[in-house]
Short mmCIF file of C-alpha atoms and ligand atoms in Angstrom, two decimals:
data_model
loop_
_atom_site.label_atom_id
_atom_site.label_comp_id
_atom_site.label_asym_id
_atom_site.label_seq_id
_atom_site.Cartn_x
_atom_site.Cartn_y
_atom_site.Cartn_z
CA UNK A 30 -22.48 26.15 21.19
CA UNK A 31 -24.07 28.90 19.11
CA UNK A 32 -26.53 29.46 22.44
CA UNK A 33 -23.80 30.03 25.20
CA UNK A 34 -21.58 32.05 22.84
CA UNK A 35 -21.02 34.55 25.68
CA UNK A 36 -20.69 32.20 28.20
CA UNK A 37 -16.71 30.35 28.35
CA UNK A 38 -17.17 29.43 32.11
CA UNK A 39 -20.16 27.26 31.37
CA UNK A 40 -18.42 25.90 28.00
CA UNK A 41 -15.70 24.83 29.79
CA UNK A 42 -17.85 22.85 31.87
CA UNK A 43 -19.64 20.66 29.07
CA UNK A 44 -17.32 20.20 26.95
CA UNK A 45 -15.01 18.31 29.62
CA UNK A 46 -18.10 16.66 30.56
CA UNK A 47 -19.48 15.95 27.18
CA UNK A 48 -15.95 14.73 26.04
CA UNK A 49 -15.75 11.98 28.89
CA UNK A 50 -19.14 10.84 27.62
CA UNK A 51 -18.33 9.64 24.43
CA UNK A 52 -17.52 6.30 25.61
CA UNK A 53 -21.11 6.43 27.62
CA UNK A 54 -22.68 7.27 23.89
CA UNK A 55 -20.88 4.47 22.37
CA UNK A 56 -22.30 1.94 24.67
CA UNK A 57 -25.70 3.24 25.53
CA UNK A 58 -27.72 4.28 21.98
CA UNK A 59 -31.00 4.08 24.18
CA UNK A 60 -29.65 7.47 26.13
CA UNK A 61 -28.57 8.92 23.09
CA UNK A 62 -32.47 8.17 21.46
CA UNK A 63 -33.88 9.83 24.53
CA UNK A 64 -32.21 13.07 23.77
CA UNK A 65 -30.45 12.82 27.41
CA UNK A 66 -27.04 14.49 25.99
CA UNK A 67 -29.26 17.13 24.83
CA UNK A 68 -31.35 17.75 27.70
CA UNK A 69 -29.00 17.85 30.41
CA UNK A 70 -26.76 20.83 29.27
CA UNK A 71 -30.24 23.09 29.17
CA UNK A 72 -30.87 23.91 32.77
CA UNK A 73 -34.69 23.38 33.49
CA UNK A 74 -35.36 26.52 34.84
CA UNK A 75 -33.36 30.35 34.96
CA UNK A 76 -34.05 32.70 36.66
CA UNK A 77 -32.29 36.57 37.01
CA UNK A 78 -34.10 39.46 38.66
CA UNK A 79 -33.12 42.55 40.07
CA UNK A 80 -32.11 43.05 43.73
CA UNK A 81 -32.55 46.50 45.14
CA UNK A 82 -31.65 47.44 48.73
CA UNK A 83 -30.62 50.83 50.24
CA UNK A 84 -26.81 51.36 51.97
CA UNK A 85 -25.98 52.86 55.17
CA UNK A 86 -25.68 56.02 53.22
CA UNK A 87 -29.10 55.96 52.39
CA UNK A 88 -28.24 55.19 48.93
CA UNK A 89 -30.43 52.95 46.84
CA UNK A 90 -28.11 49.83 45.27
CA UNK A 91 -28.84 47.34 42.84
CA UNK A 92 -27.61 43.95 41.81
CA UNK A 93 -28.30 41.35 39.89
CA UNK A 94 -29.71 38.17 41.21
CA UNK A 95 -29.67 34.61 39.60
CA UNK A 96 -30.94 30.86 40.46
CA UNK A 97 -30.45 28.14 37.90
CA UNK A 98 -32.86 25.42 38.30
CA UNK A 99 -30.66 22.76 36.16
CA UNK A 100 -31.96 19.16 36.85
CA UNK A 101 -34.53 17.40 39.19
CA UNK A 102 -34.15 14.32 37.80
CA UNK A 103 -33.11 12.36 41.06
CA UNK A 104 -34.29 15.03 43.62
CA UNK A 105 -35.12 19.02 44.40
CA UNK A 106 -32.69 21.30 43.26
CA UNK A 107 -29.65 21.88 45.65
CA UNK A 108 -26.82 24.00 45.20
CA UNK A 109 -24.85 26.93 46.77
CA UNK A 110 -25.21 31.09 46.19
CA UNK A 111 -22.77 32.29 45.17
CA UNK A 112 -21.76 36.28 46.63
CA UNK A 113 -19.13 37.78 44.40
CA UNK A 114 -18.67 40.54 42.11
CA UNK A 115 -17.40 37.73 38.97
CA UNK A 116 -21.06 36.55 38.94
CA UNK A 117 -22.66 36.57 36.23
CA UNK A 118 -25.21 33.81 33.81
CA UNK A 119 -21.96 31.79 32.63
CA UNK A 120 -20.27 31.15 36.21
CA UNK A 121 -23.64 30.31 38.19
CA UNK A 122 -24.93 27.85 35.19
CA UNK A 123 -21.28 26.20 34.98
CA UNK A 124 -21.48 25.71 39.01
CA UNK A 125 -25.29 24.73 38.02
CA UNK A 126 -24.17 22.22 35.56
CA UNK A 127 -21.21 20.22 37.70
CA UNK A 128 -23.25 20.55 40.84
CA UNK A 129 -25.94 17.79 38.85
CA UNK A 130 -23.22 15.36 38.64
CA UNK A 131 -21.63 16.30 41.87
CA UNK A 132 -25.06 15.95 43.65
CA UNK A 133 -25.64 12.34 41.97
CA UNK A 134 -22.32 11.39 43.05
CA UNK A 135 -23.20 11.19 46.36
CA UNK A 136 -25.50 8.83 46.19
CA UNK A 137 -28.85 11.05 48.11
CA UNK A 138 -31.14 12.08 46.36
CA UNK A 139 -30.07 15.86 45.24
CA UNK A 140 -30.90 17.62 42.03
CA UNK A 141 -28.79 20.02 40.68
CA UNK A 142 -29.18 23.86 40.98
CA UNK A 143 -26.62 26.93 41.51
CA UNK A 144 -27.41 30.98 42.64
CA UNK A 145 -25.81 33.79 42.85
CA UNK A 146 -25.47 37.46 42.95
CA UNK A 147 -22.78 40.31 42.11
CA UNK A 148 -22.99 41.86 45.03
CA UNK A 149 -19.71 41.89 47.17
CA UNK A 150 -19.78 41.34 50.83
CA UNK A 151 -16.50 42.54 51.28
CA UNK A 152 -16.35 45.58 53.21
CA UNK A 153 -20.37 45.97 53.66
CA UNK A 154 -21.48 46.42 56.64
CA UNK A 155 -23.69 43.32 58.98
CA UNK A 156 -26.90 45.80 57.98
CA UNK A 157 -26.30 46.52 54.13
CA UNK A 158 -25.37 42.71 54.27
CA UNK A 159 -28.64 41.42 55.92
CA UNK A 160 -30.89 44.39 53.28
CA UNK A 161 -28.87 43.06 50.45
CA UNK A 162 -30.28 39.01 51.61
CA UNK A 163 -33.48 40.24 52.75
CA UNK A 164 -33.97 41.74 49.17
CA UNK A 165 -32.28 38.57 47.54
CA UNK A 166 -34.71 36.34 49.39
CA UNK A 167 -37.85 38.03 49.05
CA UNK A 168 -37.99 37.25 44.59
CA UNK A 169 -35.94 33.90 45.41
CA UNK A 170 -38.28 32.72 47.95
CA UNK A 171 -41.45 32.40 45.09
CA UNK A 172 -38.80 29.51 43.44
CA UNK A 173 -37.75 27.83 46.26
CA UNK A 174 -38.89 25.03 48.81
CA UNK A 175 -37.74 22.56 51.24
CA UNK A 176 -39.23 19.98 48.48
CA UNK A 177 -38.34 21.91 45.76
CA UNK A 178 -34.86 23.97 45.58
CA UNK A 179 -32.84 24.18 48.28
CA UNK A 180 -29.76 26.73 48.32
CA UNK A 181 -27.18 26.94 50.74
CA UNK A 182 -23.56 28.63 50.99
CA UNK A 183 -21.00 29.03 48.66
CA UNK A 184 -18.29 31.71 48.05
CA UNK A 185 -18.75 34.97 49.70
CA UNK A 186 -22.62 33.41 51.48
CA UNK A 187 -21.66 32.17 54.96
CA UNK A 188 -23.85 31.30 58.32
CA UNK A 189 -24.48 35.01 58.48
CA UNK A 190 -25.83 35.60 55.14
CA UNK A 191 -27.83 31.85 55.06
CA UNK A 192 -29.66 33.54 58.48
CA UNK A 193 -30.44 36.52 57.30
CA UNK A 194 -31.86 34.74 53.93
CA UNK A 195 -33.50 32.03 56.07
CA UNK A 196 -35.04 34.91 58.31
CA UNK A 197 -36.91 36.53 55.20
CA UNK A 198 -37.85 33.16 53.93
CA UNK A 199 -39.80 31.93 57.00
CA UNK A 200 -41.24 35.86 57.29
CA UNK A 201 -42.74 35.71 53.30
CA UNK A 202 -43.98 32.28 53.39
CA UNK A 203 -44.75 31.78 57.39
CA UNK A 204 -43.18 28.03 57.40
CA UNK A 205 -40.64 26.98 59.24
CA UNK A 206 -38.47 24.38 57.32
CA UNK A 207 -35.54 22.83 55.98
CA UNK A 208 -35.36 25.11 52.87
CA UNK A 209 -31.72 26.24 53.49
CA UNK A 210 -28.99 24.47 54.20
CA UNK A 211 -25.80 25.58 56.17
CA UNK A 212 -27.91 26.76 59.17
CA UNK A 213 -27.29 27.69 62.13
CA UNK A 214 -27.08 24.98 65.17
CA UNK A 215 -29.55 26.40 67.15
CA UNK A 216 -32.06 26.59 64.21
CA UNK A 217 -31.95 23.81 62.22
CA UNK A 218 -28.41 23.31 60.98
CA UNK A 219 -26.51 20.18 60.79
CA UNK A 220 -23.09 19.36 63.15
CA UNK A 221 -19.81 18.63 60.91
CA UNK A 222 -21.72 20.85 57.82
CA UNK A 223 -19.13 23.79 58.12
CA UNK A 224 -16.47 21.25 58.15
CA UNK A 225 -17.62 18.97 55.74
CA UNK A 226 -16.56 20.16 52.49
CA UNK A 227 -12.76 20.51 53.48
CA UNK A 228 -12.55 17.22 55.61
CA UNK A 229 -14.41 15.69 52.74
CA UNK A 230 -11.89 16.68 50.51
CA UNK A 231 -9.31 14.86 52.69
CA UNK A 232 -11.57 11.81 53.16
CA UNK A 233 -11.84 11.68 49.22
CA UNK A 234 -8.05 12.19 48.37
CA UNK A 235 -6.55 9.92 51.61
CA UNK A 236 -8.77 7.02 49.62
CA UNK A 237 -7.18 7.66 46.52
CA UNK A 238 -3.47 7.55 47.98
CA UNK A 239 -4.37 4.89 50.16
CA UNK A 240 -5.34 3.26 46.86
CA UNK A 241 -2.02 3.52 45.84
CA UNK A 242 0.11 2.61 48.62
CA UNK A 243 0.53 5.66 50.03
CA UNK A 244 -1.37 8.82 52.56
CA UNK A 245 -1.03 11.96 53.87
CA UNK A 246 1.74 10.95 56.85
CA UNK A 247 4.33 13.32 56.43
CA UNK A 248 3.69 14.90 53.09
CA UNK A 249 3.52 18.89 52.82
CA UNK A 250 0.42 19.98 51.27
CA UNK A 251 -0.71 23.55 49.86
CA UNK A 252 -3.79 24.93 49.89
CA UNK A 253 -4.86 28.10 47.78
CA UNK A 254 -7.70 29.73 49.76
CA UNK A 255 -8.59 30.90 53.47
CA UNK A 256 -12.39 29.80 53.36
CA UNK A 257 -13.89 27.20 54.62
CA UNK A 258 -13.11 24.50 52.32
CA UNK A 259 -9.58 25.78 53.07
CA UNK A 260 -9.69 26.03 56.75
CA UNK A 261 -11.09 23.04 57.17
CA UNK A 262 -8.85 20.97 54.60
CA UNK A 263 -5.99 22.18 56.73
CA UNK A 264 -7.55 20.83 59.95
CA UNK A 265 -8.28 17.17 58.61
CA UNK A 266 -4.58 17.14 56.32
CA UNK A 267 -2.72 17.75 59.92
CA UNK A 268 -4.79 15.40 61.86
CA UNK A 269 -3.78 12.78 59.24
CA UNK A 270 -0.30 13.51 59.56
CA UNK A 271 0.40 15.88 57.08
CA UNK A 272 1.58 19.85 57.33
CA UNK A 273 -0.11 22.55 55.64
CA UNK A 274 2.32 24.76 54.34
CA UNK A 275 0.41 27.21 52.38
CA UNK A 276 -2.94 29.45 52.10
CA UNK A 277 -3.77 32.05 50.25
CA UNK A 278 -6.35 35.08 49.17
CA UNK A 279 -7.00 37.35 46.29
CA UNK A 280 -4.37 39.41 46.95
CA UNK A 281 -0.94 36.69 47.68
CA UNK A 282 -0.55 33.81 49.83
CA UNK A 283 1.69 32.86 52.98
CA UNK A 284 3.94 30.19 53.51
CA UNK A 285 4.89 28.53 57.01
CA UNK A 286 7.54 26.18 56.34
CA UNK A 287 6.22 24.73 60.61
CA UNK A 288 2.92 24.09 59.13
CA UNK A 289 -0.11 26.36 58.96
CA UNK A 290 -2.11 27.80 62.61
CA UNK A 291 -5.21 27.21 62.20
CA UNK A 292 -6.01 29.33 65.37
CA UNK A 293 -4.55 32.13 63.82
CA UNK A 294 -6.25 31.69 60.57
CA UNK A 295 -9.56 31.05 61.92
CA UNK A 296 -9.20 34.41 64.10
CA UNK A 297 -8.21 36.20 60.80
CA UNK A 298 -10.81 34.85 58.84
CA UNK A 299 -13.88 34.09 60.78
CA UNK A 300 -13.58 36.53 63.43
CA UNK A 301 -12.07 39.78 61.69
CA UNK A 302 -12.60 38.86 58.60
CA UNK A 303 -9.70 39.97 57.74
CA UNK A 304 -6.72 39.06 54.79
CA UNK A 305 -4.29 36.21 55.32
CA UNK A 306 -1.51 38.70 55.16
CA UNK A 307 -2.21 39.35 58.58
CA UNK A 308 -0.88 35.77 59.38
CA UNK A 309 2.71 37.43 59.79
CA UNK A 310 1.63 39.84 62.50
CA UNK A 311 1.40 36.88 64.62
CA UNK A 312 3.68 34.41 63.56
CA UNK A 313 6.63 36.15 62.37
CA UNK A 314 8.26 33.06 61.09
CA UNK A 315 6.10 32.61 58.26
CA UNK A 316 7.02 34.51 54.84
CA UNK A 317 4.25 36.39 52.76
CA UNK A 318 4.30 36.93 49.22
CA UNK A 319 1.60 39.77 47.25
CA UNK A 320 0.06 37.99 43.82
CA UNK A 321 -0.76 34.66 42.40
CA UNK A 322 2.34 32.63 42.77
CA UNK A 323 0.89 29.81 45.79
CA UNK A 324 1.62 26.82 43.05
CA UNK A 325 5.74 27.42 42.79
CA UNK A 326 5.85 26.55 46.37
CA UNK A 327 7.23 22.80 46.52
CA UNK A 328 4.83 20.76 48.16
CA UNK A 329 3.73 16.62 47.62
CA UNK A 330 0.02 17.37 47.61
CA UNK A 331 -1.60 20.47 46.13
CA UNK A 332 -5.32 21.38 47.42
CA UNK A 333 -6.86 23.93 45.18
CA UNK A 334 -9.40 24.94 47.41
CA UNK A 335 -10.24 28.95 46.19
CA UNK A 336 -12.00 29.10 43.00
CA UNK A 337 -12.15 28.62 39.48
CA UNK A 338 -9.19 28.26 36.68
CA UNK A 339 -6.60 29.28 39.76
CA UNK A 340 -4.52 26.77 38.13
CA UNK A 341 -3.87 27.43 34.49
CA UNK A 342 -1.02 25.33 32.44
CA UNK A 343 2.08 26.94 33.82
CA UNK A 344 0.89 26.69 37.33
CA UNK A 345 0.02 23.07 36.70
CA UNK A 346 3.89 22.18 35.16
CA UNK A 347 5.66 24.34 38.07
CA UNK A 348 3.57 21.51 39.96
CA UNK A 349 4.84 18.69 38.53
CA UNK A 350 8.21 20.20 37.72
CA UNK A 351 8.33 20.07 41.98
CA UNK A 352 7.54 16.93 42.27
CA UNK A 353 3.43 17.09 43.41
CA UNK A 354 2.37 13.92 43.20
CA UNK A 355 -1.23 13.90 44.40
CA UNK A 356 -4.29 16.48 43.36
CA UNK A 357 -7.54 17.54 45.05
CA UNK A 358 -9.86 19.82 43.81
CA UNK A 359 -11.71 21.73 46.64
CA UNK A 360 -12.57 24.82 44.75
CA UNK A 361 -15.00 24.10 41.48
CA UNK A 362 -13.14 23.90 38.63
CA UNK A 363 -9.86 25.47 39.86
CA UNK A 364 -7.97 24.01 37.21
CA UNK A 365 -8.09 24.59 33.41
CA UNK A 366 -8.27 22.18 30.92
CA UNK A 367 -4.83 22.57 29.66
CA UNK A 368 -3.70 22.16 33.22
CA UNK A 369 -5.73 18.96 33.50
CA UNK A 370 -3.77 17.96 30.70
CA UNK A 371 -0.45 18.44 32.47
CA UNK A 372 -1.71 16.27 35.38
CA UNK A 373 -2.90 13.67 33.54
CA UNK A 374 0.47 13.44 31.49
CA UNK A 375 2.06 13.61 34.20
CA UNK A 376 0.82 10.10 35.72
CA UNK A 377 0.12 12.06 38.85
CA UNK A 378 -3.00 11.31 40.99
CA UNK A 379 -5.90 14.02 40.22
CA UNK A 380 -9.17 13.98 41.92
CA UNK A 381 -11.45 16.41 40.09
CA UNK A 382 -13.54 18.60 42.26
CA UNK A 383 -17.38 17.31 41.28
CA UNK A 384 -15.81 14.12 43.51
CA UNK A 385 -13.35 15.65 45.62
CA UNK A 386 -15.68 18.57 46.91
CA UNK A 387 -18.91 16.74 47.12
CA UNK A 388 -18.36 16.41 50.74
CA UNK A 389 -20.30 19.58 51.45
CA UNK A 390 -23.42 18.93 49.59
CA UNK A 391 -23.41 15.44 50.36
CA UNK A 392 -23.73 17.16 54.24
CA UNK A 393 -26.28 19.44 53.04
CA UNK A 394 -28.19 16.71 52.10
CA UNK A 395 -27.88 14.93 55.60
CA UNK A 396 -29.56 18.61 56.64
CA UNK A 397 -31.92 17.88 55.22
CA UNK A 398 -32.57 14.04 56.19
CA UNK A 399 -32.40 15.40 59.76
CA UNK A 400 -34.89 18.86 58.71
CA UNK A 401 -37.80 16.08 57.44
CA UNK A 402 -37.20 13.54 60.72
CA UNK A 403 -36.93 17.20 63.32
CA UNK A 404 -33.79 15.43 64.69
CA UNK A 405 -30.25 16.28 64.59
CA UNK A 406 -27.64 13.87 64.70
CA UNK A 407 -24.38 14.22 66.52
CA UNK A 408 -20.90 15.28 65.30
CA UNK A 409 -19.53 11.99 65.17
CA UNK A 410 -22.80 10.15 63.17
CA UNK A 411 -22.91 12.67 60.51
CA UNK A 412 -19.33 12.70 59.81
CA UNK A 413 -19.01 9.29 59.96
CA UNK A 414 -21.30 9.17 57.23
CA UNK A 415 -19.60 11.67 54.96
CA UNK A 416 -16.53 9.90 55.66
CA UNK A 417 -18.31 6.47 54.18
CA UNK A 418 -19.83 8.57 51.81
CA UNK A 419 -16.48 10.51 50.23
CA UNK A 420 -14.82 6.34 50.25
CA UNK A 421 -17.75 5.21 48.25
CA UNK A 422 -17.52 7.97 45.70
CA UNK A 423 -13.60 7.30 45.21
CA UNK A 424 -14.77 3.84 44.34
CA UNK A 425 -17.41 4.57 42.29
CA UNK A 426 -15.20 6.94 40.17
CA UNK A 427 -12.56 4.61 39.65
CA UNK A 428 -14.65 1.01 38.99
CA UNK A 429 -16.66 3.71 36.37
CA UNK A 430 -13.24 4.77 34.91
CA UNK A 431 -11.95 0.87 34.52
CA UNK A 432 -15.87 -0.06 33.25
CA UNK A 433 -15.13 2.36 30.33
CA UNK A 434 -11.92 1.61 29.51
CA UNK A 435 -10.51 4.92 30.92
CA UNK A 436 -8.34 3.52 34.07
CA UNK A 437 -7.26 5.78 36.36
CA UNK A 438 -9.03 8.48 34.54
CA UNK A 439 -10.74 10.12 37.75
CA UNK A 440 -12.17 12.96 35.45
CA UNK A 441 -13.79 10.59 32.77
CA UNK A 442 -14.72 8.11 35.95
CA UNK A 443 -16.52 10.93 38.10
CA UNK A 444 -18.37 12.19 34.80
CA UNK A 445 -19.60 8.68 33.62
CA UNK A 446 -20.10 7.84 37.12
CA UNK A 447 -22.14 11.09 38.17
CA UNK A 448 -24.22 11.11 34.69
CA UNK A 449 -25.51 7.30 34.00
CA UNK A 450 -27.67 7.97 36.78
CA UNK A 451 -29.03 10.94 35.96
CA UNK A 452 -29.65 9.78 33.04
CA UNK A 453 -31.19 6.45 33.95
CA UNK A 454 -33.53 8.94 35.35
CA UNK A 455 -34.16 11.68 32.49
CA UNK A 456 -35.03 8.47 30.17
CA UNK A 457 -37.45 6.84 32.85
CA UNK A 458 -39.26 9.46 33.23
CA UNK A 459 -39.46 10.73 29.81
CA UNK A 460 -38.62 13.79 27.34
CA UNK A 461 -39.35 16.98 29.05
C1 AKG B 28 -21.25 23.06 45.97
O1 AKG B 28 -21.10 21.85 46.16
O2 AKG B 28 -20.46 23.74 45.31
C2 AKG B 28 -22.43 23.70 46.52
O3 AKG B 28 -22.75 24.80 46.17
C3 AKG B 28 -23.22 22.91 47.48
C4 AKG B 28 -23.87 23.73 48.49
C5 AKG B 28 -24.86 22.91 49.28
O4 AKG B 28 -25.96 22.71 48.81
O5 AKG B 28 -24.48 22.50 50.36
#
């Protein structure tokens, strides 16, 4: 504790984990002589160095860049970069730390790793955007490999900054290869990888409900977000039968009591990149509210899919207090752990996001399958596969959960789960 003093994102993220593994410690003294508990919340490898680049006013600007190399026990490093201002050593080595149990979850062979950078792509221009990732890349690219670390996207790093990063990667080190994932289709990329975190989502949670008698047909959902994993939540909730009556961004959210347009988003968002308070301008209908305030709208099924601790303990009762009676984390760690403790006295269903939102690095990885063969696989194969994929990990979860006497305890089931394999791994191969 005394070593991450300064560091409450990353706390956060082992104690929940550590706490689940009690039971794990109880049962398995051979992990516990191997020092695995120990080793596994000290990330291999950090690295921060300085990014400089020069604006369009000529100006020279400099951020700070990071890459957390936390655990190669089962495979290379893989895990997103993360563009935002909030970055900073806690938030990439918390994503660092859940992506390592996220990544085992899906059964491929995935390390776990997280980067990251404070600059803001907001409001940059496409050339101080592609100086700002040619700079990134050109320290990153001495750490990184197609069999070693393997980034991708994540908050605020999209298809334009992963080709601009992948660009300066193959000019440094003159190799062209799967070392990125989220790539273009014309260079390397996978189908169904922009979708697949948000449909996996939906793939993850329609197993749980299904579990339990029920599914999405007719139930109103909100989503908190306008990314991605937001966008494309929305599109696989409606295709299952359900309406999406809420996203949001930073600055408030919008409600559509018809359901959500995705067009209309998706012209917002990915073409303008604008703010979802635009959504009015072209449907009138819909109401939109400035500030935080997306999880008093009444809904069944509530997808946090924006970022972390959206949902703190009052956001969490207004929830339940409305009736919610299924949740599915999209966004890393979007809900505290006194919200968690709402949900889970609550006896509502919770799907905690290192299972719910593996769907997108489980993709990554079936990049990279299709990188090493020089194929590429069509729509319907690869998302066929992270449909199998997100089924087998709600199983997983939940057999783990029963195993340790835990039932029903997705959180304790997706840690155990996720981190006997790992460690299986850390022991076999010995203390390092
Ligand atoms: C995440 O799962 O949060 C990631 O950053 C994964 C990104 C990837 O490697 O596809």
């Amino acid at each position: 504790v005394k070593r991450n003093q300064n560091e409450p994102e990353f706390q956060q993220a082992v104690y929940e984990v550590l706490e689940s593994l009690q039971p794990v410690a109880e049962r398995r003294p051979d992990l516990v002589e191997a020092g695995v508990f120990e080793r596994i919340v000290e990330p291999e490898r950090g690295i921060q160095f300085r990014v400089a680049w020069v604006d369009d006013n000529g100006k020279v600007q400099v951020n700070r860049g990071f890459r957390y190399q936390f655990n190669s026990a089962i495979g290379p490093y893989k895990g997103g970069i993360r563009l935002h201002p909030s970055v900073c050593a806690s938030i990439i080595k918390f994503l660092g730390f859940e992506q390592i149990f996220k990544n085992s979850l899906t059964g491929l062979p995935i390390g776990g790793g997280k980067g990251g950078s404070d600059f803001d792509p907001k409001g940059k221009s496409d050339g101080e955007v592609m100086r700002f990732c040619q700079a990134f890349m050109t320290e990153l690219s001495r750490h990184i490999g197609a069999d070693t670390d393997v980034p991708a996207g994540d908050i605020g790093t999209g298809a334009r900054e992963i080709g601009y990063m992948f660009g300066q990667y193959k000019r440094i080190r003159n190799e062209y290869v799967g070392v990125l994932t989220g790539k273009g289709l014309q260079w390397g990329g996978s189908l169904a990888r922009t979708e697949a975190t948000g449909y996996g989502l939906c793939y993850l949670v329609d197993a749980m409900l299904k579990d339990h008698g029920t599914s999405f047909e007719g139930k109103k959902v909100v989503i908190s977000g306008s990314g991605n994993v937001a966008i494309y939540a929305t599109q696989k909730a409606t295709e299952l039968g359900a309406k999406v009556i809420a996203l949001s961004d930073s600055n408030g959210y919008v409600v559509d009591e018809n359901g959500i347009n995705l067009d209309v988003v998706k012209e917002i968002k990915e073409v303008r990149r604008g703010r979802i308070k635009e959504y009015v301008e072209a449907v009138p209908s819909a109401k939109y509210f400035e500030g935080k305030g997306i999880w008093n709208v009444k809904c069944d099924i509530a997808l946090p899919c924006a970022t972390q601790n959206e949902i703190n303990e009052e956001d969490a009762k207004a929830l339940v207090a409305n009736g919610v009676q299924a949740v599915g984390e999209g966004a890393n760690m979007p809900s505290t752990p006194e919200a968690i403790a709402v949900f889970q006295g609550s006896n509502i269903l919770f799907a905690p996001a290192k299972a719910a939102n593996a769907g997108g690095v489980a993709t990554s990885a079936l990049e990279m399958s299709q990188n090493s063969q020089r194929l590429s696989w069509t729509f319907e194969e690869v998302d066929s596969k992270l449909h199998q994929i997100m089924v087998n990990i709600y199983h997983n979860i939940s057999s783990a959960a029963k195993e340790y006497g835990c039932e029903g305890n997705l959180v304790a089931g997706a840690n155990i789960a996720g981190f006997l394999k790992v460690a299986e791994a850390m022991k076999a191969q010995g203390v390092m």
